[in-house]
Structures are given as structure tokens and as C-alpha cells.
Short mmCIF file of C-alpha atoms in Angstrom, two decimals:
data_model
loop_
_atom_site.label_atom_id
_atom_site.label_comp_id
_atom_site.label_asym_id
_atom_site.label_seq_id
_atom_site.Cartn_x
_atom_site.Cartn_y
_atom_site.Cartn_z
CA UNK A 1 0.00 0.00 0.00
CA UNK A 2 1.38 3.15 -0.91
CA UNK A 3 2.23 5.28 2.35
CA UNK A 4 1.91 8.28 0.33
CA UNK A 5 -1.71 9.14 -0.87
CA UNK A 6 -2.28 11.01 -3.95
CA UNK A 7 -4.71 13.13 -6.09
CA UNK A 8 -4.01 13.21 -9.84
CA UNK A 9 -4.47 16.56 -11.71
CA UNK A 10 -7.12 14.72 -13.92
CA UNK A 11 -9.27 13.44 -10.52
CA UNK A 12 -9.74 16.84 -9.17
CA UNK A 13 -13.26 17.59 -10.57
CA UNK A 14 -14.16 13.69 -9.43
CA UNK A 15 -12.94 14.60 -6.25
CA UNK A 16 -14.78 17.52 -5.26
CA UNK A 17 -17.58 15.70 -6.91
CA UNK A 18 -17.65 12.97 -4.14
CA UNK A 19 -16.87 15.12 -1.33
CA UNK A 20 -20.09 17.39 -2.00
CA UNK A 21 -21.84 14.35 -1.42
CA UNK A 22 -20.38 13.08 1.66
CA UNK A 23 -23.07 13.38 4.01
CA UNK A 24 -24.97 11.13 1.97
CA UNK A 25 -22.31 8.08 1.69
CA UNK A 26 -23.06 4.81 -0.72
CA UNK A 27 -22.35 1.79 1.30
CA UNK A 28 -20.04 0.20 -1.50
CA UNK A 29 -18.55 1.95 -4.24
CA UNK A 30 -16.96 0.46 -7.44
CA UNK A 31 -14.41 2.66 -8.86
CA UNK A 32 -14.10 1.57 -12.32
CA UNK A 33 -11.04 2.22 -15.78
CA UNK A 34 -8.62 1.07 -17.41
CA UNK A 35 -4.99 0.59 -15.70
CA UNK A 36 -2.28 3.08 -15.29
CA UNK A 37 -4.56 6.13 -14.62
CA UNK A 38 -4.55 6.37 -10.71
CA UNK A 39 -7.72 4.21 -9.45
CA UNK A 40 -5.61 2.90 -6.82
CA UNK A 41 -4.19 5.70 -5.52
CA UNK A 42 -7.66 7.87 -5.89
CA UNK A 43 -9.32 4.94 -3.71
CA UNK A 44 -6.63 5.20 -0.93
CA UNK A 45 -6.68 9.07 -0.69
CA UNK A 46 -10.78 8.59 -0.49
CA UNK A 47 -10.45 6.06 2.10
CA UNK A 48 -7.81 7.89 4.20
CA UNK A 49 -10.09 11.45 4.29
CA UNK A 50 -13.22 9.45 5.27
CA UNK A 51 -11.39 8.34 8.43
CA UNK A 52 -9.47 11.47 9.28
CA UNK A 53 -11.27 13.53 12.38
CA UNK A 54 -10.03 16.56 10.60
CA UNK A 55 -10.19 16.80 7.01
CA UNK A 56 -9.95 20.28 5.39
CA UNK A 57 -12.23 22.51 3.22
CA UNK A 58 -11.81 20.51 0.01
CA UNK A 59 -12.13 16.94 2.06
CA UNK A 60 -8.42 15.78 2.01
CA UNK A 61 -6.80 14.30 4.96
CA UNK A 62 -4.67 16.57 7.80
CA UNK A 63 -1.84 13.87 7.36
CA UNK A 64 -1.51 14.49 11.20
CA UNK A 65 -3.88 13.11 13.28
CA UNK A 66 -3.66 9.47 14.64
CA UNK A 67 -5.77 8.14 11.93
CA UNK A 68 -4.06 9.32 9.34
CA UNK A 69 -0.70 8.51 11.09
CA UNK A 70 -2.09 4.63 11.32
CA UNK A 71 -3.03 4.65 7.63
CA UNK A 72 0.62 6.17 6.83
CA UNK A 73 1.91 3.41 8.31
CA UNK A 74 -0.91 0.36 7.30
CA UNK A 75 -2.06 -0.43 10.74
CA UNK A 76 -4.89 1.57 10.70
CA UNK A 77 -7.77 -0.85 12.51
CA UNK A 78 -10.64 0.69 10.98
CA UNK A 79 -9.12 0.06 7.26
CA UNK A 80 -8.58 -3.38 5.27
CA UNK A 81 -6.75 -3.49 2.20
CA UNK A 82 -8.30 -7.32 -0.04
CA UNK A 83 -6.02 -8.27 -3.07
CA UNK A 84 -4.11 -11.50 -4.30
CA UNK A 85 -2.45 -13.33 -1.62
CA UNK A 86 1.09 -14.03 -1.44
CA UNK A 87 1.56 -17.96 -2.01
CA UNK A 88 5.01 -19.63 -0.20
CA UNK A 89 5.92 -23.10 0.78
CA UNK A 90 6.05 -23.92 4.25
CA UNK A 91 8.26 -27.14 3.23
CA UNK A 92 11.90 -25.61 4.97
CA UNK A 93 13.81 -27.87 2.50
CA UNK A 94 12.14 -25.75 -0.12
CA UNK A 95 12.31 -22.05 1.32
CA UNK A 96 15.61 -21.27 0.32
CA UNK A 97 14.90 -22.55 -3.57
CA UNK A 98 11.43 -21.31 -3.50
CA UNK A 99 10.24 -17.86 -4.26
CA UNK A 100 7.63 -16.13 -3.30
CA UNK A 101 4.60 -17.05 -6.09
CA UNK A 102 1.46 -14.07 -6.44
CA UNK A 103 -1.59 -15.13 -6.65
CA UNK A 104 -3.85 -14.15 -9.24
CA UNK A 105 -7.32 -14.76 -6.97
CA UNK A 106 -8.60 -13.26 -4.10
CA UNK A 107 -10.01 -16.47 -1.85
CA UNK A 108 -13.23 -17.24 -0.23
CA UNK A 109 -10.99 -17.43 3.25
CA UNK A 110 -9.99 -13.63 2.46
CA UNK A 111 -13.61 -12.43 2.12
CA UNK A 112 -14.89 -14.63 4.83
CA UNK A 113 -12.06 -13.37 7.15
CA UNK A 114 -13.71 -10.16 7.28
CA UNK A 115 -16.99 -11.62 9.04
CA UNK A 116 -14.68 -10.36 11.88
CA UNK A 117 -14.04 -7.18 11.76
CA UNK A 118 -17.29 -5.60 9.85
CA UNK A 119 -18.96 -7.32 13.61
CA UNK A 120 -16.35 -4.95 15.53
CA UNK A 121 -17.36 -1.39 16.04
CA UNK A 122 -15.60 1.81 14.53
CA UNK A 123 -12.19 2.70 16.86
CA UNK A 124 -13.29 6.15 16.18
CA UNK A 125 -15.68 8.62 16.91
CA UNK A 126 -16.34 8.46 13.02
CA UNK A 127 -17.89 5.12 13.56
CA UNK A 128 -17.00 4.17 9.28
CA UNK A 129 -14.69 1.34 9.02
CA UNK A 130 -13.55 0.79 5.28
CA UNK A 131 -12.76 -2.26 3.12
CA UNK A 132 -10.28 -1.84 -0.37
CA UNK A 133 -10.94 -4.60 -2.83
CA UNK A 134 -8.16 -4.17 -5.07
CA UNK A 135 -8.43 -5.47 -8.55
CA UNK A 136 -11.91 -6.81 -7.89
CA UNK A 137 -12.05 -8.83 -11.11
CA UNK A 138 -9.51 -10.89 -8.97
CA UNK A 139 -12.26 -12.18 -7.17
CA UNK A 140 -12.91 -15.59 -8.09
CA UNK A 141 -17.10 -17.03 -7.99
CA UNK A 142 -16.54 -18.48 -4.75
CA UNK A 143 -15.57 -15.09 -3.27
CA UNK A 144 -17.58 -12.92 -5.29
CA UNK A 145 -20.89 -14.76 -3.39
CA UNK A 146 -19.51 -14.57 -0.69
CA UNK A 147 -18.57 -10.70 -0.56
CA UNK A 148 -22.40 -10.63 -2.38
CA UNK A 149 -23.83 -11.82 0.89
CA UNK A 150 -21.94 -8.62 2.39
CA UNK A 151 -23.14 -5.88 -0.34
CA UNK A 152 -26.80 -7.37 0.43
CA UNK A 153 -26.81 -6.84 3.91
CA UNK A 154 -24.23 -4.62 4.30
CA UNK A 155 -23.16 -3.97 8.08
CA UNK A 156 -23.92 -0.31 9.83
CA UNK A 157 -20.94 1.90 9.04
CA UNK A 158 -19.54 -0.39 6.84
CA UNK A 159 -17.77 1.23 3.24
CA UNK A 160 -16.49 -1.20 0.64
CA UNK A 161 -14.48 0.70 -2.03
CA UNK A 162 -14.14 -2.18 -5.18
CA UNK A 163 -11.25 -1.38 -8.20
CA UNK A 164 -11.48 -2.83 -11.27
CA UNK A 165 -9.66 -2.37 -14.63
CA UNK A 166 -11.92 -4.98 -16.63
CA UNK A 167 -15.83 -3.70 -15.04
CA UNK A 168 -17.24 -6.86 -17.67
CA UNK A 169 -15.34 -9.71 -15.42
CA UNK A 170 -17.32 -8.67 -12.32
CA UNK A 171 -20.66 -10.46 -11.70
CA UNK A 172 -23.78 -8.42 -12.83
CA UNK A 173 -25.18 -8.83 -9.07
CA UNK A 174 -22.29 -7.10 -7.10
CA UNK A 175 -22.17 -3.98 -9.87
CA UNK A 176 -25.46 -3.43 -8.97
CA UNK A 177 -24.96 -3.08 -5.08
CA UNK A 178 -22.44 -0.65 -5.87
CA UNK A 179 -21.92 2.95 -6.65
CA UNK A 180 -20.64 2.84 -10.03
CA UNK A 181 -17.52 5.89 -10.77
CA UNK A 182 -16.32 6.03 -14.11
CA UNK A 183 -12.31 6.96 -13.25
CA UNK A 184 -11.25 10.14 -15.35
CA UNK A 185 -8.52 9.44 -18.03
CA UNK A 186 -6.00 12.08 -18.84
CA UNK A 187 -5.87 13.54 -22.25
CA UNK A 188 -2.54 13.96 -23.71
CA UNK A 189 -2.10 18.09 -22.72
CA UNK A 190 -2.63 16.69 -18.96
CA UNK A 191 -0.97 13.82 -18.70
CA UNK A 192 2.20 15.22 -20.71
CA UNK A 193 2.25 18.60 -18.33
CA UNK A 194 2.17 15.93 -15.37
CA UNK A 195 4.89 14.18 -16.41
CA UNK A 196 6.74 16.82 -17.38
CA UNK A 197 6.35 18.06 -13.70
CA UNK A 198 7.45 14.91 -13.00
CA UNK A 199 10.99 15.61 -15.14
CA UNK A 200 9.95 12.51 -17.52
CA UNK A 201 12.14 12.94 -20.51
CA UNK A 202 10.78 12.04 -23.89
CA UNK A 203 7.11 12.03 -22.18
CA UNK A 204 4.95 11.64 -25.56
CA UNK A 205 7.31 8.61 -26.66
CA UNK A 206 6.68 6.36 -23.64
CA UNK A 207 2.85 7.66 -23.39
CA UNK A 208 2.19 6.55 -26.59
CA UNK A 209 4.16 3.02 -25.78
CA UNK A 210 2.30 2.85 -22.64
CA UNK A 211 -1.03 3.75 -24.39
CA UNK A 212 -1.77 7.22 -22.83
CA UNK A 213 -1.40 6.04 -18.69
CA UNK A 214 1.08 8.39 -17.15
CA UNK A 215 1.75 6.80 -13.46
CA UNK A 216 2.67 3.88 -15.79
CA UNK A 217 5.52 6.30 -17.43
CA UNK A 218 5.99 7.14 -14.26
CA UNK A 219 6.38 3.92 -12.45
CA UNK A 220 7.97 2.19 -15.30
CA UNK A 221 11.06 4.03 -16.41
CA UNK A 222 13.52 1.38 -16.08
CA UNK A 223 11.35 -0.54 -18.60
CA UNK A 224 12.75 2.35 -21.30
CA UNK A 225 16.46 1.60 -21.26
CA UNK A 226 15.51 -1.63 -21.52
CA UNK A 227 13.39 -1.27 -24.37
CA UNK A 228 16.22 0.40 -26.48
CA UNK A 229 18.00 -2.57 -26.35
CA UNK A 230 15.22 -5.01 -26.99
CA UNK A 231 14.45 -2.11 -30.45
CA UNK A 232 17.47 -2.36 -31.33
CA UNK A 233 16.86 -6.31 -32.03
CA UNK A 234 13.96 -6.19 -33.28
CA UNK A 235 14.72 -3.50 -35.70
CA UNK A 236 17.18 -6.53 -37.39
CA UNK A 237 14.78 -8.39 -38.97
CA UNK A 238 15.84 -11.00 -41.07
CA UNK A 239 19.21 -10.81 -39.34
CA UNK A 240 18.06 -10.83 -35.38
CA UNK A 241 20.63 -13.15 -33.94
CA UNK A 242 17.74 -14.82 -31.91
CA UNK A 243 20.51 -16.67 -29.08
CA UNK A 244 22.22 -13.14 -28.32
CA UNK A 245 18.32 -11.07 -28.40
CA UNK A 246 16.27 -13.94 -26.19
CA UNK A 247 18.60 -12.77 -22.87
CA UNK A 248 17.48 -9.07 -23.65
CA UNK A 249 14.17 -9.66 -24.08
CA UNK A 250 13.37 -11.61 -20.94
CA UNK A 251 15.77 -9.56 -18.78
CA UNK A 252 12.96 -7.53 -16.89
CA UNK A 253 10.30 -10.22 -17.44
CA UNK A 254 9.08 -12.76 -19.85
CA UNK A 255 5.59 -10.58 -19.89
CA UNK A 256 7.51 -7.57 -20.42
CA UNK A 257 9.98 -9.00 -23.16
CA UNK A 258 6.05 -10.96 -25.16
CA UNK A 259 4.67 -7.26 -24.97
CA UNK A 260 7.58 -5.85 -26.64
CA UNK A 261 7.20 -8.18 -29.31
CA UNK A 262 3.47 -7.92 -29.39
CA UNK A 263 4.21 -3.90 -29.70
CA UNK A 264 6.52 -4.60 -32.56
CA UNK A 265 4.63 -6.60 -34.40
CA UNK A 266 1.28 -4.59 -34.27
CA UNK A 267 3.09 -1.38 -35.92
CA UNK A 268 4.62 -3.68 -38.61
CA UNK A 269 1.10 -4.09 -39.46
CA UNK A 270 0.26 -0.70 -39.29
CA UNK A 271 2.48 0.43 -41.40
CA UNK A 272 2.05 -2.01 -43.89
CA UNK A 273 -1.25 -1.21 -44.40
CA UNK A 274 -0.52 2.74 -44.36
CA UNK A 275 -2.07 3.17 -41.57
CA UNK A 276 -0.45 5.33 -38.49
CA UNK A 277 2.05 4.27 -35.88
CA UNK A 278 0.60 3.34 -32.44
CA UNK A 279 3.65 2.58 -30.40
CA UNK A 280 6.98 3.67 -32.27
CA UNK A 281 6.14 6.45 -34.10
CA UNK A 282 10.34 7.37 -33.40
CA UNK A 283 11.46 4.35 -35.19
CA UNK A 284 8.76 4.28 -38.55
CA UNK A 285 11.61 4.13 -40.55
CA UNK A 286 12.86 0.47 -39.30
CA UNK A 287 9.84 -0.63 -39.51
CA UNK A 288 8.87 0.87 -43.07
CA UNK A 289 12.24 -1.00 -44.03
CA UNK A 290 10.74 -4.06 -42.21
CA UNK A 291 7.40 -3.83 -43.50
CA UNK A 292 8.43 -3.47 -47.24
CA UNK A 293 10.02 -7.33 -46.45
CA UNK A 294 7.36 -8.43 -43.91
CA UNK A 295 5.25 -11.67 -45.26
CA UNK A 296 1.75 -11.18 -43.91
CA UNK A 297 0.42 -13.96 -43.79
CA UNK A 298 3.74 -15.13 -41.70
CA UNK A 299 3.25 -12.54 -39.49
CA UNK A 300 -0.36 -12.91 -38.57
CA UNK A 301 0.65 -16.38 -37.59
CA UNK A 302 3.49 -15.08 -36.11
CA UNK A 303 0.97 -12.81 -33.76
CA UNK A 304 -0.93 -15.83 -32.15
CA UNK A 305 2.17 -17.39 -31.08
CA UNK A 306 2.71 -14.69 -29.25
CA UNK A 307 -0.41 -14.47 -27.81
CA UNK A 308 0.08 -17.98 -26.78
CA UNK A 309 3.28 -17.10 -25.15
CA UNK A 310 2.26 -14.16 -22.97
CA UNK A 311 -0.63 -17.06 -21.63
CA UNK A 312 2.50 -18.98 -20.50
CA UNK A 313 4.97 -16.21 -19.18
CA UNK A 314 4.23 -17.03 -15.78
CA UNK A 315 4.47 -20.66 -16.16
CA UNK A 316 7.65 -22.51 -14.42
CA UNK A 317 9.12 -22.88 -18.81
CA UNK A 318 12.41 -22.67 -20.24
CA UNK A 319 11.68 -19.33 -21.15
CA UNK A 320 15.26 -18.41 -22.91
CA UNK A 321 14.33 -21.17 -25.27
CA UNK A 322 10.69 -20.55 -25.61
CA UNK A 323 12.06 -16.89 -26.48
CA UNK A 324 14.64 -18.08 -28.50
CA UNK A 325 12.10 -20.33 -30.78
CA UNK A 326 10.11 -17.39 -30.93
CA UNK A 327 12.66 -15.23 -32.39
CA UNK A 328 13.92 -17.45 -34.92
CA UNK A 329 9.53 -17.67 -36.33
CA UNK A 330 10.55 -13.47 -36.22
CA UNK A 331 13.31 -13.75 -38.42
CA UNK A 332 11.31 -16.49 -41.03
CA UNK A 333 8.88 -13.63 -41.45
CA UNK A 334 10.50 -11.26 -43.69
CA UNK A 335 11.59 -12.27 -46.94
CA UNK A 336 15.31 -12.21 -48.20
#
């Protein structure tokens, strides 16, 4: 949980939006967008004002008071924060060889767990105690019911705050308990003067390779010096050296290194069918050069393997090789 809260330039208007209406609180509210644009961050600022004593004029937190202190510092008792568990082995011969796996689900023993504390009353004179589902599409049908049972007969005081990136993976019954907020997106004049602010250089490159989310700029700028490298590959063609590239592309992660690829491919496309660049507009040239060569019909092929790959980057493969093998289908797409 972030310790610092945050309100994005492009949330403002939502903000003070919400805040009018305080007095007159929705018992669940689901706080729906796509990624990258500050849902998380919005939902933890909301929740941390709603249990500060002493918010200000505009309904932001003091930052000084003991509840905001606790919330600083995640041990606030009025507060809990749902989202994947953390999977480990409790086999000690395996610790040390083992790491850490996420989960991708929250569990029906999460949701149920908090039978407890929605029957405890408020440690504040606030009486609101405050539950973060975070993503909910995470939940899977044996926790959705059971957090279902909870929007339905929702305890006294009781604020669930859902997050979702994909709103059509939820079950129909729990959006309709909930207080539906479309999250603002940033157009391109905001979210390059924020990341500007922020000293980003090259901002418009790496929001259009991040399609148009800033705190994922932001957030990801390792990821870019990265990228050069994995380009400069790619930009090869024919003559990618796919032994020496595979290392390069999986170095931050297999996902990351697939995406690249997936990237690449879908402006090779593009521009082979005159349309405009979505992700590289700095490097048409390369891929015009590419694109004059590029076999379609290889390609498209070429594109579902890779979709098939990014369904098994978190799967315990050989994934230099798997990269490898998909490299060397790269190079067999452009003619000689």
C-alpha cells in the first residue's frame, strides 16, 4: 500500500464531486477504468479522508492526526486493504529454492475473514470502518458470493471501495450493489504537463508506448532503457541473432519482453497497411524497411504465437528457449 496518498491533476473535478456528497455516503462503491490512470491511488486518498477527524475545506486528509498517522503506516484498525495473496511453501527444505509465487485470486478465506471485523465497532468517533478490494475482477465465484452476501446486507458503518480495470469480469449482481464511478482518463495536454512536472524525458514517446497512462511512465522508467535494447533487435529483422536477443528480451520479465514483441509486431502491421504508428512512431523508418520485407500472412501467424506465449509467461518454462524459438519464427517472417 502506498504510504503516500495522492490526487491526480485529472481526478480533481471527481474529487470535489464525491466530497459534495459526503453526508450522503453509498455503502459500496466500485471505482471503475482502465490501468495506469490512478484508481488505486484515488481509492486510498478517499479512504484515508473518510477516516481522518479533521479533514480540510476541500475533504483531504490533515496527514496528522492518529488516523491518518495509522493509515501512513498500514495499521490503521478501521481500514482493510483485499487483493491477491502471497503464495510460499512452508516445506523448509524448499524455502531457500522457492520464491515467493502471487496469486492471481482473491479467496473465499480472504472475504470470509472479514466476518470479523465488519462485527467490531468503529475505533473512532467516526464510527465508518472501510474495506479496499483491489483489482476486484480478482475475485474468483466463490468469493464474489460470498462478498455478495456482504453488499446485500451490508453492516452499519460499513464502506467497501471495489477497483477494477476490466468492469465486464465482475458479476452483474455485485455492480449493482455498488456505486458505479467512471475513473477520469487524462488527455494527452494533462498527462504530458504531469509528467513533465514529474521531469519525464521524452514524455509523448513512452505515453504513446504505454497507451496514454502516465503513473505507468511514471512507475515504469527502467522498462525504457531496456526497451532500447530489446528495439534495437527487433529493428534486425531477417538478421536478429535470436541466441544473443532472447537474454534481452526476458531480462525484466518474460511478460515484459512478449509485450515488446506484441508492440513490434502490431506497428509492422500498421504500417504495412498505411495506416499510423501506435507505439513507435520514433522508429517508422525500421519498420517501413521491415514492413516493405514483412510476409503477412507469416506474421499474422506469427501474432498468435505470441499471444500464446504471454498465456504462459508465468508458467515454471524454459523461457530463454521458448524466447529463443520465438525469435527465430521473427526472423522467417521477412523475406530475403
Amino acid at each position: 500500500m502506498n504510504k503516500f496518498t495522492e490526487i491526480y491533476p485529472w481526478q480533481e473535478s471527481l474529487w470535489q464531486n464525491l466530497n459534495q456528497g459526503r453526508q450522503k455516503l453509498h455503502h459500496a462503491f466500485l471505482m471503475h477504468g482502465r490501468a495506469g490512470i490512478g484508481k488505486y491511488d484515488f481509492a486510498l486518498s478517499f479512504s484515508k479522508a473518510l477516516l481522518c477527524p479533521n479533514k480540510d475545506d476541500s475533504g483531504h486528509a490533515c496527514d496528522e492526526c492518529p488516523s491518518c498517522r495509522w493509515f501512513s503506516d498500514e495499521s490503521h484498525p478501521d481500514f482493510r486493504l483485499i487483493s491477491p495473496e502471497q503464495e510460499s511453501s512452508n516445506d523448509e527444505e524448499t524455502v531457500a529454492t522457492k520464491k515467493t509465487k502471487k496469486k492471481t485470486q482473491i479467496s473465499v478465506t480472504q472475504i470470509r475473514e472479514l466476518s470479523d471485523f465488519l462485527s467490531l465497532s468503529s475505533h473512532q468517533t467516526s464510527g465508518l470502518r472501510i474495506v479496499l478490494i483491489n483489482p476486484a475482477e480478482t475475485l474468483n465465484l466463490a468469493s464474489a458470493n460470498a462478498l455478495l452476501k456482504m453488499l446485500e446486507e451490508p453492516a452499519p458503518g460499513v464502506i467497501f471501495i471495489l477497483i477494477a480495470h476490466q468492469l465486464q469480469r465482475l458479476l452483474p449482481t455485485i455492480i449493482s450493489r455498488c456505486q458505479k464511478i467512471s475513473m477520469p482518463v487524462p488527455d494527452e495536454t494533462q498527462a504530458l504537463a504531469w509528467l513533465n512536472m514529474k521531469g519525464v524525458k521524452n514524455p509523448a514517446q513512452q505515453l504513446a508506448y504505454l497507451e496514454g497512462s502516465p503513473i505507468k511512465v511514471l512507475t515504469e522508467q527502467a522498462q525504457f532503457d531496456q526497451l532500447s535494447e530489446i528495439w534495437k533487435h527487433l529493428a534486425l529483422g531477417r538478421k536478429l541473432d535470436s541466441q544473443a536477443a532472447a537474454p534481452v528480451l526476458i531480462a525484466s520479465s518474460v511478460e515484459a519482453g512478449v509485450i515488446a514483441v506484441q508492440k513490434w509486431l502490431y506497428d509492422i502491421v500498421t504500417i504495412k497497411l498505411g495506416q499510423q504508428l501506435r507505439y513507435h512512431v520514433q522508429h517508422a523508418r525500421a519498420l517501413q524497411v521491415l514492413a516493405d520485407r514483412v510476409n503477412l500472412g507469416r506474421l499474422f501467424e506469427l501474432q498468435k504465437k505470441t499471444n500464446e506465449l504471454r498465456k504462459l509467461a508465468n508458467h515454471p518454462l524454459n523461457h530463454e528457449l521458448q524466447m529463443e524459438n520465438l525469435l527465430v519464427e521473427y526472423t522467417k517472417v521477412f523475406l530475403p
